[in-house]
Amino acid sequence: MAIVEDEVRNGSEEENEIEVVVDEEDADQDSDDSDDDDDEEALEKKVSDLEQRIAEDPYNYNDHIDLIQALWSLSELDRWRAAFDRLQELSLLRAEHWLLRLQTEETLAHSPQDRERLANLFQQATLDCYSIPILSEWCSWALTAGEAAAARAQLDEVLRRAGADPLSGKIFWDARLELEKAKLDTMSPSDAEHGAQRERVLWALEEAVSRPLLRGDDAWPQLQQLALAVHGQEYVDKVKKQHEAAVEYLQKITPYEDKLLTLEDPEEKIKVYLEYIEAIKELSKVDKYAECDSDGILRVVYDRATTECLSCAEAVPLLQALARLAQRSASRAGVCRALAACTRRCPRRAAFWLLRMQHAEREERDFDDVKTIFETALSKGMESFKEAEGLWLGWLEYTRRRTAFDDGALVERLRRTCRLAWDSLAEAWGEEANDCEVPLFWARLEYKRIKDPAQGKEIFEEIFKYGENKTLSKYWEALIHLEMSRDPPASHRRVRELHRRALRSVGDYPPAVARLWTDFERDYGDLAASVECAQLCEEKLKEWRDSYQAMKDKMMGQKQKGKQVANKKSKVDNKNKKEDKSNKGKRKFDSVQSTSEASDVKKKKDSDMDVDVPDKEGDTGGGVKRSHEDDVEGADNKRQRKDSSTDTVTTGREACTLFISNLDFKVNEHNLRNKLSEFGDIVSLRVKAGVKAFGGSICYCQYKSLESVEKALKHDRTPLDGRPMFLSRYSSKKSKPSFKYPLTAENNKLFVKNLPYSHCTKDALTDIFDKFGKLKDIRIVTFKDGKPKGLAYVDYEDENSASEAIKETNGLTVGDRKIEVAVSAPPPRQEPSTSTLGLPKRDTGGGMRRTQLSSFIPRVLQQAASTSKTNGNQSNGDTKRPLTNNDFKNMLLNK
């Protein structure tokens, strides 16, 4: 905006008044400034929105790139660099984005500090990816980086990464040759360094022709001329032999390079890379190719493959191979570089971080430096529980190696680390962390190194609280071994009780703890203890073998069943064909009549459940079926021919059949079969899912022997998937179920109430009550869905033990409640009323309420029934009885 002085009076009172005039060019400039302000505000809003989105989803790569571009448009260099650094911390940067930053930083690197930072950025970029454009950019910048020594150092870094690349390595050797030749041209033959510099030029030429590099032949004439002038013909002949071997080596690997140039799919590329790697390994065994640097070529191929095919499953083994190769053949710096590349490209695998920690420990770095590596690994988040567990165990091992056990402060640091590891795994992985190796490692340290067995025993008690750990033999074996080798040693009574408890609890492999107890009693036990051990071990092992055999038979039976079903299907088809032939020539009416009769025979009630009867071959696929409940009234109208053999078969089958109810509505048949097979060999198993009248699914299980049914009945209300199974005998006739438990007072049985739900388990109650006497049984009272009611019955062998338990436990605080303990004396049960007409019918066994049928009875019949009940008029002087459904049916038919 221009300010000019008006020379002409404009009639105002002030003579020296200044008029403001807006110049057109200035007006346009103001407009442009306004547009720029608007654009800047829009960019700031975009930056704010992107930062908000990144805060909500920090792993969205594209949002980070958009933010970097917006910050560059705002000329916010510091924020632009910070955005790049944040993205680099979260994930790998793609080659094109690395190249963008490097080229930008290259234009800004003027001071020695800037050049050092740029060199570090080039090194970090090569950890993320193997990129020829990035390496070429690094090479170009190195030639202009300053003094020859600095440029040579940077080119050496490039050559370590890509100098052995058969496809592109010649580019970087040419750059090194140009640098050395340019330096040589600045010297005269009289300079002291002239000879050494000429040797550097010759070395660059020799490396180019002695390696299997594409276009390596181009350097041979120069080398031959210079080598003859410096060393003579003998040197030339030696290098020529190496050159010929390199050319032959290159011819053998060129087909793999050609294939890789034509492929785009990572899955196809990784297959070629694997073949390429195997070919290089085979060539490395040939003496003629010993100078071709097969290890360097392998490192380059591993680097290329894991960059281009990182999404493939085979990339992880290739990274592991790269780490092993570096440890075997590279320098310390090379090993560190290879391990850093592995952790950058696969940050959620513990193995690479552990190798970095071990490498730092070998270099005798400080405790805090190794801790920084571990914490960085932990922040990446391991991909599985086993990976996280392995990472924590590696850190605990390192901490143990850095702990002097005579120093109390270091011992406490080790204990805190063990506790932190266990709790962190449990918090991050939930139930997967139940079966964890960290507490075992900690317990061994307490027993063997810290010499605190009491603390070690507490760790094992905590282990047994989680998941299925109490049933796993490995924990009991470890505890027993540690208790027997502790200092001072545990008493024989304590060790024997530990063996007894282990045998009672283990479910996965009882022979392991049985063998430990048997060996202990042979070495230290008296006669009574040895006999008890033998008896308990025999019972436990027999139960376990029966379960194992049942599982084996079930698996074998499933294989045989498929064959038998196929055979039976062919028999049925043949039978149908014969019937079709026999019906030829018959009248149509006869065939229709036979068809209707067959369909009548097939009709069954939906509520009936069938039990398979095995045929002579033991198969149940097509045997006779029998319902669980027959219509007693309808049985009089059916006249069936029976003989003694049929009765015997039916009776034996019914006796060997177990009826199971209160199963889950969506019962898992596989788990059910496994559970029932613990009691004996199963002939057939039929499940009716989702029966509302029974409050869940029901099942009919036929065993081979009656003993299996008897054994199963002893395990009534055994939980399956958290829900108790009701086990009872199968009967084809209706019978009124009797209450299983006594209804009178029992002085040796205690009734416990107000239990916390966490202690409504047999193990928890056993720990409370077994110290007062020998227990006979413990029964937890539950709802039908398996959830505890807070009630339990504790049955002792004698009354004295029960009396002592009442004195000690009544009012005892368990968890957060005071339990009440008394002698079991249930109130007398009231008999149901005999008059049920028009009333809702209930299951006499306390089952779920059944459908009310009174609304379907005609009102006249209800009045007639009530009148006869009032007057007491009965024919033939019979006693009054309630009318049945059959009576109503006869009334309706007679009407």
Short mmCIF file of N, CA and C in Angstrom, two decimals, residues 462-529:
data_model
loop_
_atom_site.label_atom_id
_atom_site.label_comp_id
_atom_site.label_asym_id
_atom_site.label_seq_id
_atom_site.Cartn_x
_atom_site.Cartn_y
_atom_site.Cartn_z
N GLU A 462 1.53 -70.68 44.40
CA GLU A 462 0.89 -69.69 43.53
C GLU A 462 0.70 -70.24 42.12
N ILE A 463 1.67 -71.03 41.65
CA ILE A 463 1.55 -71.64 40.33
C ILE A 463 0.31 -72.51 40.26
N PHE A 464 0.05 -73.29 41.31
CA PHE A 464 -1.05 -74.25 41.30
C PHE A 464 -2.42 -73.59 41.32
N LYS A 465 -2.47 -72.29 41.54
CA LYS A 465 -3.76 -71.60 41.58
C LYS A 465 -4.29 -71.28 40.19
N TYR A 466 -3.45 -71.33 39.18
CA TYR A 466 -3.83 -70.84 37.87
C TYR A 466 -4.07 -71.99 36.90
N GLY A 467 -5.19 -71.88 36.16
CA GLY A 467 -5.48 -72.81 35.07
C GLY A 467 -5.48 -74.26 35.51
N GLU A 468 -4.88 -75.11 34.67
CA GLU A 468 -4.78 -76.55 34.93
C GLU A 468 -3.42 -76.93 35.48
N ASN A 469 -2.68 -75.97 36.01
CA ASN A 469 -1.32 -76.25 36.45
C ASN A 469 -1.25 -77.33 37.52
N LYS A 470 -2.29 -77.41 38.35
CA LYS A 470 -2.25 -78.38 39.44
C LYS A 470 -2.34 -79.81 38.92
N THR A 471 -2.80 -80.00 37.69
CA THR A 471 -2.92 -81.34 37.12
C THR A 471 -1.76 -81.69 36.21
N LEU A 472 -0.78 -80.79 36.06
CA LEU A 472 0.35 -81.04 35.17
C LEU A 472 1.51 -81.64 35.95
N SER A 473 2.04 -82.73 35.44
CA SER A 473 3.08 -83.46 36.16
C SER A 473 4.40 -82.69 36.22
N LYS A 474 4.67 -81.83 35.22
CA LYS A 474 5.98 -81.18 35.19
C LYS A 474 6.22 -80.29 36.41
N TYR A 475 5.16 -79.64 36.89
CA TYR A 475 5.31 -78.78 38.06
C TYR A 475 5.54 -79.62 39.32
N TRP A 476 4.81 -80.72 39.46
CA TRP A 476 4.98 -81.57 40.64
C TRP A 476 6.35 -82.24 40.64
N GLU A 477 6.81 -82.68 39.47
CA GLU A 477 8.15 -83.27 39.40
C GLU A 477 9.20 -82.26 39.83
N ALA A 478 9.09 -81.02 39.32
CA ALA A 478 10.06 -79.99 39.68
C ALA A 478 10.03 -79.70 41.18
N LEU A 479 8.83 -79.59 41.75
CA LEU A 479 8.71 -79.32 43.18
C LEU A 479 9.31 -80.45 44.01
N ILE A 480 9.01 -81.69 43.62
CA ILE A 480 9.53 -82.84 44.39
C ILE A 480 11.05 -82.88 44.33
N HIS A 481 11.62 -82.70 43.16
CA HIS A 481 13.09 -82.72 43.03
C HIS A 481 13.73 -81.61 43.85
N LEU A 482 13.13 -80.41 43.81
CA LEU A 482 13.70 -79.30 44.57
C LEU A 482 13.57 -79.52 46.07
N GLU A 483 12.44 -80.07 46.52
CA GLU A 483 12.26 -80.34 47.95
C GLU A 483 13.23 -81.41 48.45
N MET A 484 13.51 -82.39 47.62
CA MET A 484 14.42 -83.47 48.04
C MET A 484 15.88 -83.03 48.00
N SER A 485 16.19 -82.02 47.18
CA SER A 485 17.59 -81.58 47.10
C SER A 485 17.84 -80.27 47.83
N ARG A 486 16.88 -79.78 48.57
CA ARG A 486 17.02 -78.50 49.27
C ARG A 486 18.02 -78.60 50.41
N ASP A 487 18.45 -77.46 50.87
CA ASP A 487 19.40 -77.39 51.98
C ASP A 487 18.83 -76.46 53.05
N PRO A 488 18.43 -76.95 54.24
CA PRO A 488 18.50 -78.35 54.69
C PRO A 488 17.42 -79.20 54.02
N PRO A 489 17.62 -80.52 53.91
CA PRO A 489 16.63 -81.37 53.23
C PRO A 489 15.32 -81.45 53.99
N ALA A 490 14.24 -81.65 53.28
CA ALA A 490 12.92 -81.77 53.90
C ALA A 490 12.79 -83.12 54.59
N SER A 491 11.89 -83.20 55.56
CA SER A 491 11.68 -84.45 56.28
C SER A 491 10.99 -85.47 55.39
N HIS A 492 11.17 -86.77 55.76
CA HIS A 492 10.55 -87.82 54.95
C HIS A 492 9.03 -87.72 54.98
N ARG A 493 8.47 -87.34 56.12
CA ARG A 493 7.02 -87.20 56.21
C ARG A 493 6.51 -86.13 55.26
N ARG A 494 7.24 -85.03 55.19
CA ARG A 494 6.82 -83.94 54.32
C ARG A 494 6.95 -84.32 52.84
N VAL A 495 8.03 -85.00 52.51
CA VAL A 495 8.20 -85.42 51.11
C VAL A 495 7.15 -86.45 50.73
N ARG A 496 6.83 -87.37 51.66
CA ARG A 496 5.82 -88.39 51.38
C ARG A 496 4.45 -87.75 51.16
N GLU A 497 4.11 -86.77 51.97
CA GLU A 497 2.84 -86.07 51.80
C GLU A 497 2.81 -85.31 50.47
N LEU A 498 3.96 -84.79 50.06
CA LEU A 498 4.05 -84.10 48.78
C LEU A 498 3.82 -85.08 47.63
N HIS A 499 4.38 -86.29 47.72
CA HIS A 499 4.15 -87.30 46.70
C HIS A 499 2.67 -87.70 46.64
N ARG A 500 2.07 -87.86 47.80
CA ARG A 500 0.66 -88.26 47.86
C ARG A 500 -0.22 -87.18 47.22
N ARG A 501 0.08 -85.94 47.55
CA ARG A 501 -0.69 -84.84 46.98
C ARG A 501 -0.50 -84.75 45.46
N ALA A 502 0.72 -84.98 45.01
CA ALA A 502 0.99 -84.94 43.57
C ALA A 502 0.24 -86.03 42.83
N LEU A 503 0.25 -87.25 43.38
CA LEU A 503 -0.44 -88.35 42.72
C LEU A 503 -1.94 -88.09 42.65
N ARG A 504 -2.48 -87.48 43.69
CA ARG A 504 -3.91 -87.19 43.71
C ARG A 504 -4.29 -86.12 42.70
N SER A 505 -3.37 -85.22 42.38
CA SER A 505 -3.70 -84.06 41.55
C SER A 505 -3.38 -84.23 40.08
N VAL A 506 -2.33 -84.98 39.77
CA VAL A 506 -1.84 -85.04 38.38
C VAL A 506 -2.86 -85.76 37.51
N GLY A 507 -3.07 -85.21 36.31
CA GLY A 507 -4.01 -85.83 35.37
C GLY A 507 -3.43 -86.08 34.00
N ASP A 508 -2.34 -85.37 33.64
CA ASP A 508 -1.84 -85.53 32.28
C ASP A 508 -0.96 -86.76 32.11
N TYR A 509 -0.07 -87.04 33.08
CA TYR A 509 0.81 -88.22 32.97
C TYR A 509 1.16 -88.72 34.37
N PRO A 510 0.25 -89.44 35.02
CA PRO A 510 0.51 -89.94 36.38
C PRO A 510 1.71 -90.86 36.52
N PRO A 511 2.11 -91.65 35.50
CA PRO A 511 3.28 -92.53 35.70
C PRO A 511 4.53 -91.80 36.15
N ALA A 512 4.68 -90.52 35.78
CA ALA A 512 5.88 -89.79 36.16
C ALA A 512 5.96 -89.61 37.67
N VAL A 513 4.87 -89.13 38.29
CA VAL A 513 4.91 -88.92 39.75
C VAL A 513 4.81 -90.25 40.49
N ALA A 514 4.13 -91.24 39.89
CA ALA A 514 4.07 -92.56 40.52
C ALA A 514 5.47 -93.17 40.61
N ARG A 515 6.26 -93.01 39.58
CA ARG A 515 7.63 -93.54 39.60
C ARG A 515 8.47 -92.82 40.64
N LEU A 516 8.31 -91.50 40.76
CA LEU A 516 9.06 -90.75 41.76
C LEU A 516 8.72 -91.22 43.17
N TRP A 517 7.42 -91.41 43.44
CA TRP A 517 7.03 -91.84 44.79
C TRP A 517 7.52 -93.26 45.07
N THR A 518 7.38 -94.13 44.07
CA THR A 518 7.83 -95.50 44.26
C THR A 518 9.33 -95.55 44.56
N ASP A 519 10.12 -94.80 43.82
CA ASP A 519 11.57 -94.78 44.07
C ASP A 519 11.88 -94.22 45.45
N PHE A 520 11.12 -93.21 45.87
CA PHE A 520 11.36 -92.64 47.20
C PHE A 520 11.09 -93.66 48.30
N GLU A 521 9.96 -94.37 48.19
CA GLU A 521 9.61 -95.35 49.22
C GLU A 521 10.59 -96.53 49.22
N ARG A 522 11.09 -96.89 48.04
CA ARG A 522 12.09 -97.96 48.00
C ARG A 522 13.38 -97.55 48.70
N ASP A 523 13.70 -96.27 48.62
CA ASP A 523 14.95 -95.80 49.22
C ASP A 523 14.81 -95.46 50.70
N TYR A 524 13.65 -94.93 51.11
CA TYR A 524 13.52 -94.42 52.48
C TYR A 524 12.32 -94.96 53.25
N GLY A 525 11.33 -95.56 52.59
CA GLY A 525 10.08 -95.88 53.25
C GLY A 525 10.11 -97.16 54.06
N ASP A 526 9.17 -97.22 55.03
CA ASP A 526 8.98 -98.46 55.79
C ASP A 526 7.91 -99.30 55.09
N LEU A 527 7.51 -100.41 55.71
CA LEU A 527 6.59 -101.35 55.08
C LEU A 527 5.23 -100.71 54.82
N ALA A 528 4.68 -100.04 55.85
CA ALA A 528 3.34 -99.47 55.71
C ALA A 528 3.30 -98.41 54.61
N ALA A 529 4.32 -97.56 54.58
CA ALA A 529 4.36 -96.51 53.56
C ALA A 529 4.52 -97.11 52.17
#
